Short mmCIF file of C-alpha atoms in Angstrom, two decimals:
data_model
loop_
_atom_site.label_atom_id
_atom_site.label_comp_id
_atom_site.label_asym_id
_atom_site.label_seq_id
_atom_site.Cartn_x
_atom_site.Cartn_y
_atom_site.Cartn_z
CA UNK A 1 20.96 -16.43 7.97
CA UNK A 2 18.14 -17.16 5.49
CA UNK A 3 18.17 -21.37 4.32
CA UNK A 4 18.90 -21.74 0.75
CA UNK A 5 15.69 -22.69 -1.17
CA UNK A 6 15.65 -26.53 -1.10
CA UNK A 7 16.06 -28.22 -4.86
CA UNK A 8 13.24 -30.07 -6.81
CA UNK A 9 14.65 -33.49 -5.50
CA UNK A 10 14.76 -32.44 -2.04
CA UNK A 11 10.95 -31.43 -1.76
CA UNK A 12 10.31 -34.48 -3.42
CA UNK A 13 11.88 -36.50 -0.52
CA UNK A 14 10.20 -34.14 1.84
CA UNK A 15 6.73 -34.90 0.59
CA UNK A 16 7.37 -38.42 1.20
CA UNK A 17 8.16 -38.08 4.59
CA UNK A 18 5.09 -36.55 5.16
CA UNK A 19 3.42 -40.08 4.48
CA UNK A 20 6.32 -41.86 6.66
CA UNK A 21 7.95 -42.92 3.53
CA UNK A 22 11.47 -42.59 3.06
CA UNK A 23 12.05 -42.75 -1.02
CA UNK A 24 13.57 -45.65 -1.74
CA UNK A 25 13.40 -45.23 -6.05
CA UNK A 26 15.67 -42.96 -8.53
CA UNK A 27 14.08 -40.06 -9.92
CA UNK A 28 15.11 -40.74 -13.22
CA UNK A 29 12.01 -40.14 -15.37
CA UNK A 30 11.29 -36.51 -16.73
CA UNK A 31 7.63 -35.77 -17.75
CA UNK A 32 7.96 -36.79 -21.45
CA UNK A 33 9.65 -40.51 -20.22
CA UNK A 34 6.17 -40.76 -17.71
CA UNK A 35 4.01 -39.85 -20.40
CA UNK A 36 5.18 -42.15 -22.49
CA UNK A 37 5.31 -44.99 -20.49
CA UNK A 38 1.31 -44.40 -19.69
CA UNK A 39 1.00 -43.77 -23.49
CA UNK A 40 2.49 -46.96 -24.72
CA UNK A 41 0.72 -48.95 -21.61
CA UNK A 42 -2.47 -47.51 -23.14
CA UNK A 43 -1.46 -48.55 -26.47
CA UNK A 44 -3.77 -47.36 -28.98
CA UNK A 45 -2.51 -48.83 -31.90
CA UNK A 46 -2.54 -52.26 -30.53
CA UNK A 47 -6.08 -52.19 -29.31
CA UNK A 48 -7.35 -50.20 -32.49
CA UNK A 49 -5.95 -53.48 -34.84
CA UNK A 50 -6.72 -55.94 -32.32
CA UNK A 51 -10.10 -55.12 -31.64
CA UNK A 52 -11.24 -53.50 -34.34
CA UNK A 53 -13.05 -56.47 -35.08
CA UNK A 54 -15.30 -56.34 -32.02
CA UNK A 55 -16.37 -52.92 -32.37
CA UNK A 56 -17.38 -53.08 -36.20
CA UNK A 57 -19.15 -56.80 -35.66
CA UNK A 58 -20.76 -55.36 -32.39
CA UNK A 59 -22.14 -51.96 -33.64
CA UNK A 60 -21.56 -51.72 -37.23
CA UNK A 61 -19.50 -48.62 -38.52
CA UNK A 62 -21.75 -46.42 -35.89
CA UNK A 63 -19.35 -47.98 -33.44
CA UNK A 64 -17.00 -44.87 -34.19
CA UNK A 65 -19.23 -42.42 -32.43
CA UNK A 66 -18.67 -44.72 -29.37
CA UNK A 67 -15.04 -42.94 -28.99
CA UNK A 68 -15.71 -39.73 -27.99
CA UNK A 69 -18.38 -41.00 -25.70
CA UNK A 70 -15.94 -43.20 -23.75
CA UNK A 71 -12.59 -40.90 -24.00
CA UNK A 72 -15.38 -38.54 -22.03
CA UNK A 73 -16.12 -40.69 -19.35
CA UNK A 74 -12.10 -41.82 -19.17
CA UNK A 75 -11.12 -38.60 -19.20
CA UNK A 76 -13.22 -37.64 -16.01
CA UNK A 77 -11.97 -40.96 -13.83
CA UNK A 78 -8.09 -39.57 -15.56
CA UNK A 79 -8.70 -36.18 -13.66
CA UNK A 80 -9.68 -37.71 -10.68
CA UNK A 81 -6.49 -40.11 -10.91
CA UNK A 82 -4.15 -37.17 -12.00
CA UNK A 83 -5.95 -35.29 -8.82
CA UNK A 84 -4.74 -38.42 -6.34
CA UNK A 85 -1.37 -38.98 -8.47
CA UNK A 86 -0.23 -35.59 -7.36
CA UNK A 87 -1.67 -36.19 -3.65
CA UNK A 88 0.39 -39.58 -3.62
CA UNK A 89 3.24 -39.16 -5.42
CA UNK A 90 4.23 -43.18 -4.36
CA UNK A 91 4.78 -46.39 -6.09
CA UNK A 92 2.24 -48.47 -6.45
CA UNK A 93 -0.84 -45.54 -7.84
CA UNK A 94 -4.21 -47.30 -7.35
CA UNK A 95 -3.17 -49.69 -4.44
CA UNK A 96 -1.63 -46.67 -2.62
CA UNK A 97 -4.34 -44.13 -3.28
CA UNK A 98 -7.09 -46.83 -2.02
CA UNK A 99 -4.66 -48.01 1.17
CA UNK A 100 -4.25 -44.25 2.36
CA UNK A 101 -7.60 -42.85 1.80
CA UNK A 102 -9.62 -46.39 2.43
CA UNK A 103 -7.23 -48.71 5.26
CA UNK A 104 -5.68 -51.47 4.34
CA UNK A 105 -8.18 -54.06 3.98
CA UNK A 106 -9.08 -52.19 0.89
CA UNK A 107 -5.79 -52.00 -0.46
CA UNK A 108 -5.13 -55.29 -0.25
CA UNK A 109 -7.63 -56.17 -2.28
CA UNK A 110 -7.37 -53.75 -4.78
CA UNK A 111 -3.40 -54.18 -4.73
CA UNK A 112 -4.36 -57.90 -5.47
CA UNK A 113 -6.86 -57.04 -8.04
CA UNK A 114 -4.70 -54.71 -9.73
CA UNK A 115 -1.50 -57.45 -10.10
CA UNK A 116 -3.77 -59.75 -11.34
CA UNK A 117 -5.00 -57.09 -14.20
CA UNK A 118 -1.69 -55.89 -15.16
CA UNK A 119 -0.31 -59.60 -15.99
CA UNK A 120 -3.85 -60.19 -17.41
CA UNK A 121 -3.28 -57.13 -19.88
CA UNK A 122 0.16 -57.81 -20.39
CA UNK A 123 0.22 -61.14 -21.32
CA UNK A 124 -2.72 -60.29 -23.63
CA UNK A 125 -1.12 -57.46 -25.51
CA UNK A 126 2.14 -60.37 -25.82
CA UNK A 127 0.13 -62.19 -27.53
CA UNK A 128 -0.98 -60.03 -30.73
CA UNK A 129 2.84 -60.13 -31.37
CA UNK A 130 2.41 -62.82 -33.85
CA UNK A 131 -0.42 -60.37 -36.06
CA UNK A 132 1.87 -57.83 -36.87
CA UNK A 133 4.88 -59.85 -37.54
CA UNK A 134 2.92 -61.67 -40.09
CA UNK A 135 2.12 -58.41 -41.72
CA UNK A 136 6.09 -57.38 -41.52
CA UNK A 137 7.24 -60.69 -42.84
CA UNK A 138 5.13 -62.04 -45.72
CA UNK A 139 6.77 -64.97 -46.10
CA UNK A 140 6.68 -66.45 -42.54
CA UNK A 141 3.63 -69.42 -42.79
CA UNK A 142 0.12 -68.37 -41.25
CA UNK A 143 0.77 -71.20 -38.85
CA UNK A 144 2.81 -68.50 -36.94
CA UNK A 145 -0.84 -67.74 -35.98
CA UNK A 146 -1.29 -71.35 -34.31
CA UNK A 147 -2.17 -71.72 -30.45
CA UNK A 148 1.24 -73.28 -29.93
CA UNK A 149 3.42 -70.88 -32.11
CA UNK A 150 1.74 -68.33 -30.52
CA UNK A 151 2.14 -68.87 -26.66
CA UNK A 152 6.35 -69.45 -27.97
CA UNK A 153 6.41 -65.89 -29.39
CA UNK A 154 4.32 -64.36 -26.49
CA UNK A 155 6.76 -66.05 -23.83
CA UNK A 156 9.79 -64.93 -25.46
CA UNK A 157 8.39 -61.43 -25.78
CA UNK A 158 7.07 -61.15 -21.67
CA UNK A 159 11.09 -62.51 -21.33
CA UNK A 160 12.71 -60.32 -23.35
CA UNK A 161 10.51 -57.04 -21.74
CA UNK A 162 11.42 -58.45 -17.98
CA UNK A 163 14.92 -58.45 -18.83
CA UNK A 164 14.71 -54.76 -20.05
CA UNK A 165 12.74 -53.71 -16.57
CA UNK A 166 15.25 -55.48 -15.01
CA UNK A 167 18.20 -53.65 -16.74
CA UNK A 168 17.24 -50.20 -15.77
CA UNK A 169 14.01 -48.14 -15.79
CA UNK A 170 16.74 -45.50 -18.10
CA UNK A 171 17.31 -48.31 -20.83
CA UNK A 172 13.18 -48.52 -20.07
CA UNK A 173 12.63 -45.29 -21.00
CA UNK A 174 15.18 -44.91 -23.67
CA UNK A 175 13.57 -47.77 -25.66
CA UNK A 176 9.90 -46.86 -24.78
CA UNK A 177 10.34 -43.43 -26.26
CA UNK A 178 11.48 -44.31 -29.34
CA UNK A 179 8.58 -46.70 -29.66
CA UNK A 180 6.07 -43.92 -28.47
CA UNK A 181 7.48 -41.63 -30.91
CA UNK A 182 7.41 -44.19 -33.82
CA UNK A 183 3.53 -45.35 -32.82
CA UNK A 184 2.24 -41.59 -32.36
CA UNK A 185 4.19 -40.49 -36.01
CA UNK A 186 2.84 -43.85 -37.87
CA UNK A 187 -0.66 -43.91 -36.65
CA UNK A 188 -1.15 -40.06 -37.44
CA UNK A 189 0.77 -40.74 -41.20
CA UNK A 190 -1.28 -43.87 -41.65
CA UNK A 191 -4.94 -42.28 -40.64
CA UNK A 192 -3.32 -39.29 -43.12
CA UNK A 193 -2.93 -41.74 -45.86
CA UNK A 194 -5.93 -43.43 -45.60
CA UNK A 195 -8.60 -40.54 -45.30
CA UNK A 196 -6.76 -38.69 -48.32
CA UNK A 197 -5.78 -41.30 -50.91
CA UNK A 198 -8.15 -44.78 -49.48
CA UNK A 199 -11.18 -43.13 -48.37
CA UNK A 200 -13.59 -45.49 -49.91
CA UNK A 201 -17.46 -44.53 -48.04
CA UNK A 202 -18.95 -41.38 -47.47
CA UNK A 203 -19.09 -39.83 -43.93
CA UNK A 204 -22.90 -40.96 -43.38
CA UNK A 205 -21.29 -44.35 -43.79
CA UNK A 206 -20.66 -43.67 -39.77
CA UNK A 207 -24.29 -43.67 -39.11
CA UNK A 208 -24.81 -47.54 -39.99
CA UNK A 209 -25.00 -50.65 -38.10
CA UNK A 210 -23.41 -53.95 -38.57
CA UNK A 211 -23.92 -56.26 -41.21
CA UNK A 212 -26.31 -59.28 -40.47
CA UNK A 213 -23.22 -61.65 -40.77
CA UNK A 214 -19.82 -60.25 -41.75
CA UNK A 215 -18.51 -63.74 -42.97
CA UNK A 216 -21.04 -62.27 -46.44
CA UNK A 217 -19.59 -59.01 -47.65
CA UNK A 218 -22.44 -59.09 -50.23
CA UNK A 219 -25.09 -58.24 -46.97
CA UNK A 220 -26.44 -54.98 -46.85
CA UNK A 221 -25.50 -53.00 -43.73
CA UNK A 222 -28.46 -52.18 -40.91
CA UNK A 223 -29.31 -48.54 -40.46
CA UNK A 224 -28.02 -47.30 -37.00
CA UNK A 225 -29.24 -45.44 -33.75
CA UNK A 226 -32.89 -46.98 -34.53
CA UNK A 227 -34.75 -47.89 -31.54
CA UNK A 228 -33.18 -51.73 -32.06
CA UNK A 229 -29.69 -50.70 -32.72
CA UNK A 230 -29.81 -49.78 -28.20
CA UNK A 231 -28.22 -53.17 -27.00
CA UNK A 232 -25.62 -53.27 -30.18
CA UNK A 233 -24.29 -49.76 -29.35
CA UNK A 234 -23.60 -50.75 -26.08
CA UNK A 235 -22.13 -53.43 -27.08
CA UNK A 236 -19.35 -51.67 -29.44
CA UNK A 237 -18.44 -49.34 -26.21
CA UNK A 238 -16.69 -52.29 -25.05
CA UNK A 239 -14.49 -52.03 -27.99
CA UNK A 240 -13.00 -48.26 -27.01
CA UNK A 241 -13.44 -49.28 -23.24
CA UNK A 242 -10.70 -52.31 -23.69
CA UNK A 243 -8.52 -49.52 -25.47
CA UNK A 244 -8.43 -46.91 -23.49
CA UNK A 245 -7.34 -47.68 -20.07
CA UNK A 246 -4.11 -47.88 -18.18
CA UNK A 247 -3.10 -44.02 -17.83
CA UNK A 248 -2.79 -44.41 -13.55
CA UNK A 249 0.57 -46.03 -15.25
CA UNK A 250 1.68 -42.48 -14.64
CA UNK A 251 1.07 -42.42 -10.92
CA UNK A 252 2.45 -45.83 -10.74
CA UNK A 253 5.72 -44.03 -11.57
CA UNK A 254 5.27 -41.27 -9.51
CA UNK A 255 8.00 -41.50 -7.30
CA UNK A 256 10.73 -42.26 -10.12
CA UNK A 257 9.38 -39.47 -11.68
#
């Protein structure tokens, strides 16, 4: 008598066994919940407001044209990662890929260097809290902005997220959609709003370099991709490199997913 075909969850488990890992996790993520999480670890409208700055003082308005340059190189390392993901469909993503393929001297280090990075880039991101509730609530004093204020508001906020992981990667997922949905929806509305009713320079305004200081509006600004304007392009790429970064956050997943 023919087996019945085996279910989704079953040939998950099987494929894990096949590394001489017995799952250990809750498949409780569907496709949408792991592309989200990866979305709002990326988080494009936090490193677009944050670092805007960077990229403009760096490379003038030219620095636009830096985007698709860098989302092309990204998305090449994000096949290569999708490629492995699906390989090594295990906890862990980049410290797993290098430990299987590389030994474990290798993984150790980049399972080290990878920890390190993530509470780097999330304590970072904790602290631009502080920008946007300014914006929210008018009233609040600009000394919310102060060094001390600051580290508060980012501690409470790393608490307050740990206490969420720790309640569930579900309530994770319920919450982090919502937000995903509400960042992808604004950003598109507020681009939308801008270019139709707020659009101020002409399009060849994206072919000029940065002011000489932009503490003096009144300064004209330099013309760009002259043979000087080299070193300050490269530059600006750092601005679209610091933004978009962090999609192996779906392989990390992989196995609850």
């Amino acid at each position: 008598m023919a087996q019945p075909d085996l279910s989704q969850h079953e040939k998950d488990e099987a494929l894990l066994q096949r590394f001489g890992y017995r799952q250990e996790l809750q498949r409780t993520l569907g496709f949408l919940s792991n592309f989200a999480v990866a979305f709002s670890y990326i988080s494009v409208s936090t490193g677009t407001f944050s670092l805007f700055y960077l990229g403009l003082a760096a490379g003038g308005p030219a620095f636009f044209w830096t985007w698709p340059i860098v989302a092309g190189g990204q998305f090449l390392v994000a096949l290569n990662f999708a490629e492995l993901a699906s390989h090594f469909p295990i906890a862990g993503s980049i410290y797993q890929w290098s430990k299987r393929l590389s030994g474990f001297t290798l993984g150790w280090f980049t399972g080290w260097t990878y920890s390190f990075a993530g509470v780097l880039t999330v304590t970072a991101v904790a602290f631009t809290v502080p920008i946007p509730l300014l914006a929210i609530f008018p009233n609040i004093p600009a000394t919310i902005l102060g060094l001390n204020n600051t580290v508060f508001i980012a501690l409470v906020t790393i608490i307050l997220c740990t206490l969420i992981n720790v309640a569930g990667v579900r309530l994770v997922s319920i919450i982090n959609n919502i937000g995903v949905a509400a960042e992808i929806i604004g950003m598109f509305g507020f681009a939308l709003i801008l270019l139709l009713f707020h659009n101020h320079q002409p399009a060849s305004f994206l072919f000029t370099g940065p002011q000489t200081s932009l503490q003096s509006p009144g300064n004209e600004w330099t013309p760009g991709f002259g043979v000087t304007y080299a070193g300050a392009f490269i530059a600006a790429l750092f601005m679209s490199l610091f933004v978009i970064y962090g999609f192996d956050t779906a392989g990390t997943l992989g196995e609850e997913t």
